[in-house]
Short mmCIF file of N, CA and C in Angstrom, two decimals:
data_model
loop_
_atom_site.label_atom_id
_atom_site.label_comp_id
_atom_site.label_asym_id
_atom_site.label_seq_id
_atom_site.Cartn_x
_atom_site.Cartn_y
_atom_site.Cartn_z
N UNK C 88 -45.30 16.04 -12.02
CA UNK C 88 -43.93 16.07 -12.52
C UNK C 88 -43.08 16.88 -11.54
N UNK C 89 -41.96 16.28 -11.09
CA UNK C 89 -41.05 16.98 -10.22
C UNK C 89 -41.44 16.94 -8.76
N UNK C 90 -42.52 16.21 -8.43
CA UNK C 90 -42.94 16.17 -7.04
C UNK C 90 -42.20 15.09 -6.25
N UNK C 91 -41.59 14.16 -6.92
CA UNK C 91 -40.85 13.12 -6.20
C UNK C 91 -39.47 13.64 -5.83
N UNK C 92 -38.94 13.09 -4.75
CA UNK C 92 -37.60 13.50 -4.33
C UNK C 92 -36.56 12.81 -5.19
N UNK C 93 -35.40 13.43 -5.26
CA UNK C 93 -34.32 12.82 -6.03
C UNK C 93 -33.76 11.64 -5.26
N UNK C 94 -33.20 10.66 -5.96
CA UNK C 94 -32.65 9.48 -5.29
C UNK C 94 -31.46 9.85 -4.40
N UNK C 95 -31.34 9.17 -3.27
CA UNK C 95 -30.23 9.44 -2.36
C UNK C 95 -28.89 9.02 -2.96
N UNK C 96 -28.94 8.13 -3.94
CA UNK C 96 -27.71 7.66 -4.56
C UNK C 96 -27.24 8.56 -5.70
N UNK C 97 -27.94 9.66 -5.93
CA UNK C 97 -27.58 10.56 -7.03
C UNK C 97 -26.16 11.11 -6.92
N UNK C 98 -25.70 11.58 -5.74
CA UNK C 98 -24.30 12.05 -5.65
C UNK C 98 -23.31 10.93 -5.94
N UNK C 99 -23.61 9.72 -5.49
CA UNK C 99 -22.72 8.58 -5.74
C UNK C 99 -22.67 8.28 -7.24
N UNK C 100 -23.82 8.29 -7.90
CA UNK C 100 -23.86 8.06 -9.35
C UNK C 100 -23.06 9.13 -10.09
N UNK C 101 -23.21 10.37 -9.65
CA UNK C 101 -22.48 11.47 -10.29
C UNK C 101 -20.99 11.28 -10.14
N UNK C 102 -20.56 10.94 -8.93
CA UNK C 102 -19.13 10.75 -8.70
C UNK C 102 -18.61 9.58 -9.51
N UNK C 103 -19.37 8.50 -9.54
CA UNK C 103 -18.96 7.30 -10.28
C UNK C 103 -18.82 7.60 -11.77
N UNK C 104 -19.73 8.44 -12.29
CA UNK C 104 -19.69 8.78 -13.72
C UNK C 104 -18.72 9.91 -14.02
N UNK C 105 -18.24 10.61 -12.98
CA UNK C 105 -17.31 11.71 -13.21
C UNK C 105 -17.99 12.99 -13.66
N UNK C 106 -19.24 13.19 -13.24
CA UNK C 106 -19.94 14.43 -13.57
C UNK C 106 -20.27 15.16 -12.27
N UNK C 107 -20.65 16.41 -12.37
CA UNK C 107 -20.96 17.19 -11.17
C UNK C 107 -22.32 16.79 -10.63
N UNK C 108 -22.52 17.04 -9.35
CA UNK C 108 -23.81 16.74 -8.73
C UNK C 108 -24.91 17.61 -9.34
N UNK C 109 -24.56 18.85 -9.66
CA UNK C 109 -25.55 19.73 -10.29
C UNK C 109 -26.02 19.16 -11.62
N UNK C 110 -25.06 18.66 -12.41
CA UNK C 110 -25.43 18.07 -13.71
C UNK C 110 -26.30 16.83 -13.50
N UNK C 111 -26.00 16.05 -12.48
CA UNK C 111 -26.80 14.86 -12.19
C UNK C 111 -28.22 15.25 -11.80
N UNK C 112 -28.38 16.34 -11.05
CA UNK C 112 -29.71 16.82 -10.68
C UNK C 112 -30.49 17.26 -11.90
N UNK C 113 -29.82 17.91 -12.85
CA UNK C 113 -30.47 18.31 -14.10
C UNK C 113 -30.92 17.06 -14.87
N UNK C 114 -30.06 16.06 -14.92
CA UNK C 114 -30.42 14.81 -15.60
C UNK C 114 -31.58 14.11 -14.90
N UNK C 115 -31.63 14.20 -13.56
CA UNK C 115 -32.74 13.59 -12.81
C UNK C 115 -34.07 14.26 -13.18
N UNK C 116 -34.06 15.59 -13.28
CA UNK C 116 -35.29 16.29 -13.66
C UNK C 116 -35.73 15.91 -15.07
N UNK C 117 -34.76 15.73 -15.97
CA UNK C 117 -35.09 15.29 -17.32
C UNK C 117 -35.66 13.87 -17.30
N UNK C 118 -35.10 13.03 -16.46
CA UNK C 118 -35.60 11.65 -16.34
C UNK C 118 -37.02 11.65 -15.79
N UNK C 119 -37.31 12.55 -14.84
CA UNK C 119 -38.67 12.65 -14.30
C UNK C 119 -39.66 13.10 -15.37
N UNK C 120 -39.25 14.06 -16.18
CA UNK C 120 -40.13 14.51 -17.26
C UNK C 120 -40.43 13.37 -18.23
N UNK C 121 -39.41 12.58 -18.54
CA UNK C 121 -39.60 11.43 -19.43
C UNK C 121 -40.55 10.41 -18.79
N UNK C 122 -40.36 10.13 -17.51
CA UNK C 122 -41.19 9.15 -16.82
C UNK C 122 -42.64 9.60 -16.74
N UNK C 123 -42.88 10.92 -16.64
CA UNK C 123 -44.24 11.44 -16.58
C UNK C 123 -45.00 11.16 -17.88
N UNK C 124 -44.28 11.06 -18.98
CA UNK C 124 -44.91 10.73 -20.25
C UNK C 124 -45.24 9.25 -20.36
N UNK C 125 -44.52 8.43 -19.62
CA UNK C 125 -44.64 6.97 -19.74
C UNK C 125 -45.62 6.39 -18.73
N UNK C 126 -45.65 6.91 -17.51
CA UNK C 126 -46.45 6.31 -16.44
C UNK C 126 -47.03 7.39 -15.53
N UNK C 127 -48.12 7.06 -14.82
CA UNK C 127 -48.71 8.03 -13.87
C UNK C 127 -47.74 8.32 -12.72
N UNK C 128 -47.78 9.55 -12.25
CA UNK C 128 -46.89 10.00 -11.19
C UNK C 128 -47.12 9.21 -9.90
N UNK C 129 -46.03 8.82 -9.25
CA UNK C 129 -46.10 8.14 -7.98
C UNK C 129 -46.28 6.64 -8.03
N UNK C 130 -46.42 6.08 -9.21
CA UNK C 130 -46.57 4.64 -9.33
C UNK C 130 -45.21 3.97 -9.41
N UNK C 131 -45.15 2.68 -9.14
CA UNK C 131 -43.87 1.97 -9.29
C UNK C 131 -43.33 2.03 -10.73
N UNK C 132 -44.23 2.04 -11.70
CA UNK C 132 -43.78 2.15 -13.10
C UNK C 132 -43.11 3.49 -13.36
N UNK C 133 -43.64 4.55 -12.72
CA UNK C 133 -43.04 5.88 -12.85
C UNK C 133 -41.63 5.88 -12.26
N UNK C 134 -41.48 5.30 -11.07
CA UNK C 134 -40.17 5.25 -10.41
C UNK C 134 -39.17 4.46 -11.25
N UNK C 135 -39.62 3.32 -11.77
CA UNK C 135 -38.73 2.49 -12.59
C UNK C 135 -38.34 3.22 -13.87
N UNK C 136 -39.31 3.86 -14.52
CA UNK C 136 -39.02 4.58 -15.76
C UNK C 136 -38.05 5.73 -15.52
N UNK C 137 -38.25 6.45 -14.40
CA UNK C 137 -37.36 7.60 -14.14
C UNK C 137 -35.94 7.12 -13.80
N UNK C 138 -35.80 6.04 -13.03
CA UNK C 138 -34.46 5.54 -12.71
C UNK C 138 -33.77 4.97 -13.95
N UNK C 139 -34.52 4.23 -14.76
CA UNK C 139 -33.94 3.69 -16.00
C UNK C 139 -33.45 4.81 -16.90
N UNK C 140 -34.28 5.83 -17.04
CA UNK C 140 -33.90 6.97 -17.89
C UNK C 140 -32.71 7.72 -17.31
N UNK C 141 -32.68 7.88 -15.98
CA UNK C 141 -31.56 8.55 -15.32
C UNK C 141 -30.25 7.81 -15.60
N UNK C 142 -30.28 6.50 -15.47
CA UNK C 142 -29.06 5.72 -15.72
C UNK C 142 -28.61 5.84 -17.17
N UNK C 143 -29.56 5.87 -18.10
CA UNK C 143 -29.23 6.07 -19.51
C UNK C 143 -28.58 7.44 -19.73
N UNK C 144 -29.20 8.47 -19.15
CA UNK C 144 -28.68 9.83 -19.32
C UNK C 144 -27.30 10.00 -18.69
N UNK C 145 -27.10 9.42 -17.52
CA UNK C 145 -25.79 9.53 -16.86
C UNK C 145 -24.73 8.80 -17.66
N UNK C 146 -25.07 7.62 -18.19
CA UNK C 146 -24.11 6.88 -19.01
C UNK C 146 -23.75 7.66 -20.27
N UNK C 147 -24.74 8.28 -20.89
CA UNK C 147 -24.48 9.09 -22.09
C UNK C 147 -23.63 10.31 -21.75
N UNK C 148 -23.90 10.93 -20.62
CA UNK C 148 -23.13 12.11 -20.20
C UNK C 148 -21.68 11.73 -19.91
N UNK C 149 -21.48 10.60 -19.23
CA UNK C 149 -20.12 10.15 -18.93
C UNK C 149 -19.36 9.84 -20.22
N UNK C 150 -20.04 9.22 -21.17
CA UNK C 150 -19.41 8.92 -22.45
C UNK C 150 -19.05 10.20 -23.19
N UNK C 151 -19.95 11.18 -23.13
CA UNK C 151 -19.70 12.47 -23.78
C UNK C 151 -18.48 13.17 -23.15
N UNK C 152 -18.38 13.11 -21.81
CA UNK C 152 -17.24 13.70 -21.13
C UNK C 152 -15.94 12.99 -21.49
N UNK C 153 -16.00 11.66 -21.59
CA UNK C 153 -14.81 10.90 -21.97
C UNK C 153 -14.35 11.25 -23.38
N UNK C 154 -15.30 11.40 -24.29
CA UNK C 154 -14.95 11.74 -25.66
C UNK C 154 -14.39 13.15 -25.76
N UNK C 155 -14.93 14.05 -24.96
CA UNK C 155 -14.45 15.43 -24.98
C UNK C 155 -13.02 15.54 -24.47
N UNK C 156 -12.62 14.61 -23.61
CA UNK C 156 -11.25 14.66 -23.07
C UNK C 156 -10.29 13.78 -23.87
N UNK C 157 -10.75 13.27 -24.99
CA UNK C 157 -9.93 12.42 -25.87
C UNK C 157 -9.42 11.18 -25.16
N UNK C 158 -10.20 10.66 -24.22
CA UNK C 158 -9.84 9.43 -23.53
C UNK C 158 -8.94 9.62 -22.33
N UNK C 159 -8.48 10.84 -22.10
CA UNK C 159 -7.57 11.08 -20.97
C UNK C 159 -8.28 10.94 -19.63
N UNK C 160 -9.56 11.28 -19.60
CA UNK C 160 -10.32 11.19 -18.36
C UNK C 160 -10.44 9.73 -17.91
N UNK C 161 -10.77 8.87 -18.82
CA UNK C 161 -10.89 7.44 -18.51
C UNK C 161 -9.52 6.88 -18.10
N UNK C 162 -8.49 7.31 -18.80
CA UNK C 162 -7.14 6.85 -18.49
C UNK C 162 -6.72 7.27 -17.08
N UNK C 163 -7.08 8.49 -16.69
CA UNK C 163 -6.71 8.95 -15.35
C UNK C 163 -7.45 8.16 -14.28
N UNK C 164 -8.72 7.78 -14.55
CA UNK C 164 -9.46 6.96 -13.57
C UNK C 164 -8.83 5.58 -13.46
N UNK C 165 -8.41 5.01 -14.57
CA UNK C 165 -7.76 3.70 -14.53
C UNK C 165 -6.42 3.78 -13.80
N UNK C 166 -5.71 4.88 -14.02
CA UNK C 166 -4.42 5.07 -13.37
C UNK C 166 -4.60 5.19 -11.85
N UNK C 167 -5.65 5.86 -11.41
CA UNK C 167 -5.91 5.98 -9.97
C UNK C 167 -6.19 4.61 -9.36
N UNK C 168 -6.93 3.77 -10.07
CA UNK C 168 -7.20 2.42 -9.57
C UNK C 168 -5.92 1.60 -9.53
N UNK C 169 -5.06 1.80 -10.51
CA UNK C 169 -3.80 1.05 -10.56
C UNK C 169 -2.88 1.44 -9.41
N UNK C 170 -2.96 2.68 -8.97
CA UNK C 170 -2.14 3.12 -7.85
C UNK C 170 -2.65 2.53 -6.54
N UNK C 171 -3.97 2.39 -6.41
CA UNK C 171 -4.56 1.87 -5.18
C UNK C 171 -4.26 0.39 -4.98
N UNK C 172 -4.20 -0.38 -6.04
CA UNK C 172 -4.01 -1.83 -5.91
C UNK C 172 -2.68 -2.20 -5.25
N UNK C 173 -1.53 -1.67 -5.69
CA UNK C 173 -0.28 -2.02 -5.01
C UNK C 173 -0.25 -1.59 -3.54
N UNK C 174 -0.92 -0.49 -3.22
CA UNK C 174 -0.95 -0.05 -1.83
C UNK C 174 -1.72 -1.05 -0.96
N UNK C 175 -2.79 -1.60 -1.49
CA UNK C 175 -3.55 -2.60 -0.75
C UNK C 175 -2.72 -3.87 -0.57
N UNK C 176 -1.97 -4.25 -1.61
CA UNK C 176 -1.11 -5.42 -1.49
C UNK C 176 0.01 -5.18 -0.48
N UNK C 177 0.59 -4.00 -0.50
CA UNK C 177 1.64 -3.67 0.46
C UNK C 177 1.10 -3.70 1.89
N UNK C 178 -0.09 -3.18 2.08
CA UNK C 178 -0.71 -3.19 3.40
C UNK C 178 -0.94 -4.63 3.87
N UNK C 179 -1.45 -5.49 2.99
CA UNK C 179 -1.68 -6.89 3.36
C UNK C 179 -0.36 -7.59 3.69
N UNK C 180 0.67 -7.30 2.91
CA UNK C 180 1.97 -7.92 3.14
C UNK C 180 2.56 -7.47 4.48
N UNK C 181 2.45 -6.19 4.79
CA UNK C 181 3.01 -5.69 6.05
C UNK C 181 2.26 -6.26 7.25
N UNK C 182 0.94 -6.42 7.12
CA UNK C 182 0.18 -7.04 8.21
C UNK C 182 0.60 -8.49 8.41
N UNK C 183 0.81 -9.20 7.32
CA UNK C 183 1.25 -10.59 7.42
C UNK C 183 2.63 -10.69 8.06
N UNK C 184 3.52 -9.80 7.68
CA UNK C 184 4.86 -9.81 8.26
C UNK C 184 4.81 -9.49 9.75
N UNK C 185 4.00 -8.55 10.15
CA UNK C 185 3.87 -8.20 11.56
C UNK C 185 3.33 -9.37 12.36
N UNK C 186 2.34 -10.07 11.81
CA UNK C 186 1.79 -11.24 12.51
C UNK C 186 2.84 -12.35 12.63
N UNK C 187 3.61 -12.53 11.56
CA UNK C 187 4.64 -13.58 11.59
C UNK C 187 5.69 -13.26 12.65
N UNK C 188 6.14 -12.00 12.73
CA UNK C 188 7.12 -11.63 13.74
C UNK C 188 6.56 -11.79 15.14
N UNK C 189 5.29 -11.48 15.32
CA UNK C 189 4.67 -11.65 16.63
C UNK C 189 4.64 -13.12 17.02
N UNK C 190 4.34 -14.01 16.08
CA UNK C 190 4.34 -15.45 16.37
C UNK C 190 5.74 -15.94 16.71
N UNK C 191 6.73 -15.47 15.97
CA UNK C 191 8.12 -15.87 16.23
C UNK C 191 8.55 -15.37 17.61
N UNK C 192 8.19 -14.14 17.94
CA UNK C 192 8.55 -13.58 19.24
C UNK C 192 7.95 -14.40 20.38
N UNK C 193 6.71 -14.80 20.26
CA UNK C 193 6.06 -15.58 21.31
C UNK C 193 6.65 -16.99 21.42
N UNK C 194 7.10 -17.54 20.32
CA UNK C 194 7.66 -18.89 20.38
C UNK C 194 9.08 -18.90 20.94
N UNK C 195 9.82 -17.79 20.80
CA UNK C 195 11.20 -17.72 21.28
C UNK C 195 11.27 -17.28 22.74
N UNK C 196 10.38 -16.41 23.15
CA UNK C 196 10.42 -15.84 24.49
C UNK C 196 10.31 -16.95 25.55
N UNK C 197 11.24 -16.95 26.52
CA UNK C 197 11.14 -17.97 27.57
C UNK C 197 9.93 -17.74 28.46
N UNK C 198 9.39 -18.79 28.94
CA UNK C 198 8.23 -18.67 29.80
C UNK C 198 8.64 -18.18 31.18
N UNK C 199 7.72 -17.58 31.87
CA UNK C 199 7.99 -17.06 33.23
C UNK C 199 8.15 -18.23 34.19
N UNK C 200 9.04 -18.09 35.17
CA UNK C 200 9.31 -19.16 36.14
C UNK C 200 8.20 -19.31 37.05
#
C-alpha cells in the first residue's frame, strides 16, 4: 500500500475539479488504500481500482465544494468559459479580415515592369 507512484495527471485532475493538489494527493492515498483491499498490489486490477476510486473521490470532492459555495463556484467557471469563447471568435474574425486585406492588396498592386 502506497508503494505505487501517483498518476502524472493528478495535478490536471485537481485543477479540472477545482481542488488543491494537496487535497488530490490525499484522495489518491485514500484510493490506494481502497484498491489494496480489492486487488493485489502492483497488478492491473489494483491500478484500475485505484484510478476508478480516485475519480469517484475527486468527483465527490468537487460536488462538495460546489455545494459549499452555493453554486457560485460552478457559475464562475461557466462565466470564465463564456468570456473565452467570444475572444476566440474575435481572433478568428481578425485573422480572416487580415487575410482578406492581404488578398485584396495583392490583386490591386500593379505588377513590376
